[in-house]
C-alpha positions as semicolon CSV with decimal commas, in nm:
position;residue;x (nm);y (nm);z (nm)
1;X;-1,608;-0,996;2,104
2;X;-1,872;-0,703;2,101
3;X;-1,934;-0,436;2,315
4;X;-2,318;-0,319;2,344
5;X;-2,308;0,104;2,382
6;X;-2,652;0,212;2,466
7;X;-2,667;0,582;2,568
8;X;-2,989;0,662;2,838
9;X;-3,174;0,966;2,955
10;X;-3,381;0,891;3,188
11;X;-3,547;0,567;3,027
12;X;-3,630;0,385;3,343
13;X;-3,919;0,254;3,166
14;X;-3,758;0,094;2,885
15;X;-3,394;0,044;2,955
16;X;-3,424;-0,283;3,157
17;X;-3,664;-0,458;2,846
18;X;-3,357;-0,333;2,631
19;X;-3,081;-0,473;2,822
20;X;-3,265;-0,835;2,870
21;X;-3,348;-0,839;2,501
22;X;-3,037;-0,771;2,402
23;X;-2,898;-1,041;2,655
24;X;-3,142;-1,270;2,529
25;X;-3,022;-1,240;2,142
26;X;-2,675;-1,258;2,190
27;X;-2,678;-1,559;2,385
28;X;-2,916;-1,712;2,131
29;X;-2,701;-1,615;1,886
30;X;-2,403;-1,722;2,011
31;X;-2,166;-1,462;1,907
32;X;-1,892;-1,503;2,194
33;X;-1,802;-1,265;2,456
34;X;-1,983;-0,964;2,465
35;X;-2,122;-0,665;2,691
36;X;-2,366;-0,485;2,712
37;X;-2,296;-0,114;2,852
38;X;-2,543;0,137;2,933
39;X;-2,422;0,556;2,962
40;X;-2,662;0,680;3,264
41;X;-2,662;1,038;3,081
42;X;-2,677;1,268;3,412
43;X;-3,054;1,033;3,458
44;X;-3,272;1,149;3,782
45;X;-3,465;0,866;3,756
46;X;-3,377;0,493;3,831
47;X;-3,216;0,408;3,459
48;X;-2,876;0,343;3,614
49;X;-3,036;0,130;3,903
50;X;-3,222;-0,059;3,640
51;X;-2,979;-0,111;3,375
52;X;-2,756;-0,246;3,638
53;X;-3,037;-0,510;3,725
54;X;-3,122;-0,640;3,408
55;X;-2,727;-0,707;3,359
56;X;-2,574;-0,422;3,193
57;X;-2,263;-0,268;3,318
58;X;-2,336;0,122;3,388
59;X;-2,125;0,421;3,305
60;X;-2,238;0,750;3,502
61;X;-2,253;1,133;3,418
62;X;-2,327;1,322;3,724
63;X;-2,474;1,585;3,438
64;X;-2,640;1,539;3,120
65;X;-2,375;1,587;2,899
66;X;-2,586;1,487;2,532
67;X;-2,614;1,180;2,328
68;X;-2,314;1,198;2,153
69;X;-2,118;1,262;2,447
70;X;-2,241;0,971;2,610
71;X;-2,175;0,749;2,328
72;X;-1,802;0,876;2,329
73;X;-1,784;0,764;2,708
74;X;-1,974;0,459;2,636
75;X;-1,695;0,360;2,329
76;X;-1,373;0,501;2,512
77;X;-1,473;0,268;2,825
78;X;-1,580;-0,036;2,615
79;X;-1,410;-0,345;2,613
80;X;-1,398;-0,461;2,296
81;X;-1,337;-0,356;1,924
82;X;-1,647;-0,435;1,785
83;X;-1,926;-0,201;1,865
84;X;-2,290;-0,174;1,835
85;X;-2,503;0,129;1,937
86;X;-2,812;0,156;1,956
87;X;-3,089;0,320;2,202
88;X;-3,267;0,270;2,554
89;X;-3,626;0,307;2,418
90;X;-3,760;0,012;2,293
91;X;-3,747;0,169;1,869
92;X;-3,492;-0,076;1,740
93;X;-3,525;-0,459;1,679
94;X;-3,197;-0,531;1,829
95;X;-3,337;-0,906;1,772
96;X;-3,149;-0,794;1,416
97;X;-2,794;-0,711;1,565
98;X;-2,648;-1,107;1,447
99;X;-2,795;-1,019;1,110
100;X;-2,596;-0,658;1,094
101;X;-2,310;-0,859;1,268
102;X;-2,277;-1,108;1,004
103;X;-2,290;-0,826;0,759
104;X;-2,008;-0,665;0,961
105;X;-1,825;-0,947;0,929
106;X;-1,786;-0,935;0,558
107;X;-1,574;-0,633;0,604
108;X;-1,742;-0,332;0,600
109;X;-1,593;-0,071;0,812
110;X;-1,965;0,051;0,938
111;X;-2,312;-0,144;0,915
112;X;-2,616;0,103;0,948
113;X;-2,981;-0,055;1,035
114;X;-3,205;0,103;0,794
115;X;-3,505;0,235;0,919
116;X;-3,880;0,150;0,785
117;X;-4,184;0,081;0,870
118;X;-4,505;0,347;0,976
119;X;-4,341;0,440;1,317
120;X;-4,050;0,562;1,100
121;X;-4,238;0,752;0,882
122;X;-4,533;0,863;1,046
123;X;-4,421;1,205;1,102
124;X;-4,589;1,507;0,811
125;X;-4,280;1,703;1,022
126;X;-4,017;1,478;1,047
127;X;-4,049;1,410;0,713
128;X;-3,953;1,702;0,478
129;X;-3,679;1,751;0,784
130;X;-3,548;1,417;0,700
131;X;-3,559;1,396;0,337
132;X;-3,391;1,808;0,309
133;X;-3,094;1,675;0,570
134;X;-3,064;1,340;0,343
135;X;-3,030;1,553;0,020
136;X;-2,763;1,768;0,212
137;X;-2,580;1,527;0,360
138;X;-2,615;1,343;-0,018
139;X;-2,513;1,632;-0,194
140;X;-2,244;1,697;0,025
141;X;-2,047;1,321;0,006
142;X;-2,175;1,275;-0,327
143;X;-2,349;0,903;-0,220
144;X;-2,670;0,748;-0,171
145;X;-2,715;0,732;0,193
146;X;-3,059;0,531;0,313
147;X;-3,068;0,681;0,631
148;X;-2,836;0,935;0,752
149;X;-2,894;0,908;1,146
150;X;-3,006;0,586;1,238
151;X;-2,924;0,512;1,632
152;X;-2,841;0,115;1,574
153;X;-2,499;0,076;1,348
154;X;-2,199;-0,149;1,410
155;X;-1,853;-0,004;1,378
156;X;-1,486;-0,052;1,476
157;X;-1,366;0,134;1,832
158;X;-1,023;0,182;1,694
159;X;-1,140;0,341;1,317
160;X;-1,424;0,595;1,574
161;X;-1,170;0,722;1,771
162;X;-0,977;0,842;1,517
163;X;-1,270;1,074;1,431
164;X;-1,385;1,185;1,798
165;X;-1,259;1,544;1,734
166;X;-1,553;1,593;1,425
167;X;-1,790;1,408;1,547
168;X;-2,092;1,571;1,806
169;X;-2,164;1,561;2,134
170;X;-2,517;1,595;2,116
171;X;-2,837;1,457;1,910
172;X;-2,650;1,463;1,575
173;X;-2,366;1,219;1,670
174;X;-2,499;0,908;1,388
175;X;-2,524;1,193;1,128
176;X;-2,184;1,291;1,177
177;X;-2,044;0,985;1,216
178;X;-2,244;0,935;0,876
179;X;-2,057;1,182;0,734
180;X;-1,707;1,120;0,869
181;X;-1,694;0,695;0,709
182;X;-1,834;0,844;0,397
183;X;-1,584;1,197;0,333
184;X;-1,310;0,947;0,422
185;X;-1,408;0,663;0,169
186;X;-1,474;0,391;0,426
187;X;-1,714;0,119;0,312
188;X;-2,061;0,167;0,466
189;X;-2,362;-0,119;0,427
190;X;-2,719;-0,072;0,522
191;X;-2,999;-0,327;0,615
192;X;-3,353;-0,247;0,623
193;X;-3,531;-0,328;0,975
194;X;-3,871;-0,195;1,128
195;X;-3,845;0,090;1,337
196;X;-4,065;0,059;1,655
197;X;-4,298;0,303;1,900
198;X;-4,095;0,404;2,140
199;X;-4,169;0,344;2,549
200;X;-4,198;0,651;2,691
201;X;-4,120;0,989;2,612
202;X;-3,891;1,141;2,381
203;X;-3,592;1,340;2,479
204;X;-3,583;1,437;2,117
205;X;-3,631;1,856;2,106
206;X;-3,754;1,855;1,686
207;X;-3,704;2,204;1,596
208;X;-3,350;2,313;1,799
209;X;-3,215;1,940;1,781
210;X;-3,315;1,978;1,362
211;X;-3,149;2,349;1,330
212;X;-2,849;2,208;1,529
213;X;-2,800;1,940;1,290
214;X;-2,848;2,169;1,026
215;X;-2,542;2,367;1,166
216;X;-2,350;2,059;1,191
217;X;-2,376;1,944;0,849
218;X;-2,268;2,337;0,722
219;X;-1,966;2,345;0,953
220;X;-1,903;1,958;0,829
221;X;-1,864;2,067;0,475
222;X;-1,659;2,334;0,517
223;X;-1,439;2,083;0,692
224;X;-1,457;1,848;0,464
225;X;-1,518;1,985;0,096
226;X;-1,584;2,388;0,109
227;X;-1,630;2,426;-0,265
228;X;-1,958;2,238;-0,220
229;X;-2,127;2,424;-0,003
230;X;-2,005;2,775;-0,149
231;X;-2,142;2,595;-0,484
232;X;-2,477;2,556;-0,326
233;X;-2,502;2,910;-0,199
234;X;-2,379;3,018;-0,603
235;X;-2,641;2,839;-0,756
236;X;-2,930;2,947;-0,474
237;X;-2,829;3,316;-0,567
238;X;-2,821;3,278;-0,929
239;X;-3,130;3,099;-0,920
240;X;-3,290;3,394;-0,703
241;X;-3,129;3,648;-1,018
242;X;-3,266;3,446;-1,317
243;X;-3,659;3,463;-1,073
244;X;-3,588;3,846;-1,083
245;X;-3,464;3,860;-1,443
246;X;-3,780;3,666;-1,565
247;X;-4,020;3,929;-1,365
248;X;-3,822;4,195;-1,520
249;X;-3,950;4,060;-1,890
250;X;-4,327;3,981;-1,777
251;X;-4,368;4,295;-1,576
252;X;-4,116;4,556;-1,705
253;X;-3,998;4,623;-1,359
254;X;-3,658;4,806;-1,364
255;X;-3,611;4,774;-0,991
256;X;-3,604;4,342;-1,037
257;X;-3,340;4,411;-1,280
258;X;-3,113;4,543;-1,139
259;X;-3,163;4,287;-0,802
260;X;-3,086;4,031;-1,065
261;X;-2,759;4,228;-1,161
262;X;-2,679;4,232;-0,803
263;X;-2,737;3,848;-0,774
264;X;-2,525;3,738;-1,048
265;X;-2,239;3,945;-0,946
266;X;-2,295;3,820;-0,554
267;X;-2,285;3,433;-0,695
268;X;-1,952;3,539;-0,909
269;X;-1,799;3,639;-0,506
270;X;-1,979;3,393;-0,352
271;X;-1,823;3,088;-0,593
272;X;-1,485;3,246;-0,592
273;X;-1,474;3,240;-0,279
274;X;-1,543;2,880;-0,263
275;X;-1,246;2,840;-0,451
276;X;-1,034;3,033;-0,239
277;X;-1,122;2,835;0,065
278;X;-1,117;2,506;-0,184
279;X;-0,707;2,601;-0,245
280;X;-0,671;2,695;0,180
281;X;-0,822;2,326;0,279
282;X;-0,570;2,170;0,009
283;X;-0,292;2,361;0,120
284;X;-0,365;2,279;0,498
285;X;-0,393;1,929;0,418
286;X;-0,063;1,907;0,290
């Protein structure tokens, strides 16, 4: 029993090839009773009217409320237990969902469709974006993660919930989600598929929807392990100290000395205080 979540922005273009796809692969595949549920995000287009006509059952925002709050809606007013997500643009080969199903199956708690292929990594911006939020988000829970935000994963309603209250209601939802199986040792498997062009435009906004992520991902390790990030900042400022001690000795500048002083004491402050907030998060999870 699976429940299809498929959050939409104004994707009248695409949404109806989704939802008959989908339909399609399921029944193919035989995997029992299913639905597939599309989140008309506050749409002034015909998405809803669409969706509903290629067989989906339609959830409506009178506003656009933001992806993440539209995948909430779409898993709190699911059916079933079992749920996929994945987007209203055409990008993912959903013709792959029995694949991550069976994989599911084997008892993961999450299974994660890896993204590849040149519409994935076509990008010279998204690129260094992607690969400095992967070493973050890698650095911060300490694991190899293939692809931090992918929009088509499979996942348990009832184990989600539980994490509603951390996780975003806007374009970084998958990457906190990310974070919040892997901070809380659930079992997470990935499976490469090709990412494809989307139809139409992107709602994505690159630079605000990247710094907003960027913001989550700070406030997220503070949450989960504080000493991390404080360590991060430490080593940034002691590396910035050691830069200023080394043009000290090749220029005989007195004024990059004592910056350098200045910077080792500020990483001595800035890593105790990474302990002190270490010791308040252990003490509050008691």
């Amino acid at each position: 029993m699976i429940s299809i979540v498929i959050p939409a922005y104004n994707e009248e273009e695409a949404v109806s090839y989704c939802v008959r796809h989908i339909i399609s692969v399921l029944d193919a595949a035989d995997v029992g009773p299913y639905e597939v549920l599309v989140v008309a995000d506050g749409c002034t287009d015909a998405t809803a009217a669409n969706a509903a006509s290629a067989g989906a059952r339609v959830v409506t925002h009178l506003q656009n409320q933001g992806y993440g709050r539209s995948l909430k809606s779409g898993i709190e007013m699911a059916k079933y237990d079992t749920i996929v997500i994945t987007d209203a643009d055409g990008t993912y080969p959903t013709e792959r969902i029995p694949e991550l199903l069976e994989l599911y199956r084997k008892g993961y708690d999450m299974v994660v469709a890896q993204r590849t292929g040149q519409y994935y990594k076509e990008s010279w911006i998204k690129n260094p974006l992607r690969k400095s939020l992967r070493f973050l988000v890698e650095f911060i829970s300490g694991k190899r993660i293939p692809d931090i935000n992918s929009g088509l994963r499979i996942f348990s309603k009832k184990m989600a919930v539980t994490f509603f209250d951390r996780l975003c209601d806007g374009f970084s939802f998958t990457t906190s989600i990310t974070l919040a199986y892997f901070m809380n040792a659930k079992t997470v498997a990935y499976l490469p598929v090709e990412y494809h062009k989307r139809i139409g435009k992107t709602k994505v906004r690159l630079f605000s929807d990247s710094l907003r992520t960027i913001q989550y991902v700070i406030q997220a390790v503070t949450y989960y392990d504080p000493l991390k990030i404080f360590l991060l900042l430490s080593l940034a400022t002691l590396s910035v100290s050691a830069v200023c001690f080394l043009m000290t000795l090749a220029l005989s500048l007195v004024s990059t000395f004592y910056i350098g002083v200045g910077g080792v004491i500020a990483s001595i402050l800035i890593f105790a205080m990474g302990l002190l907030a270490d010791l308040l998060k252990q003490i509050m999870d008691k």
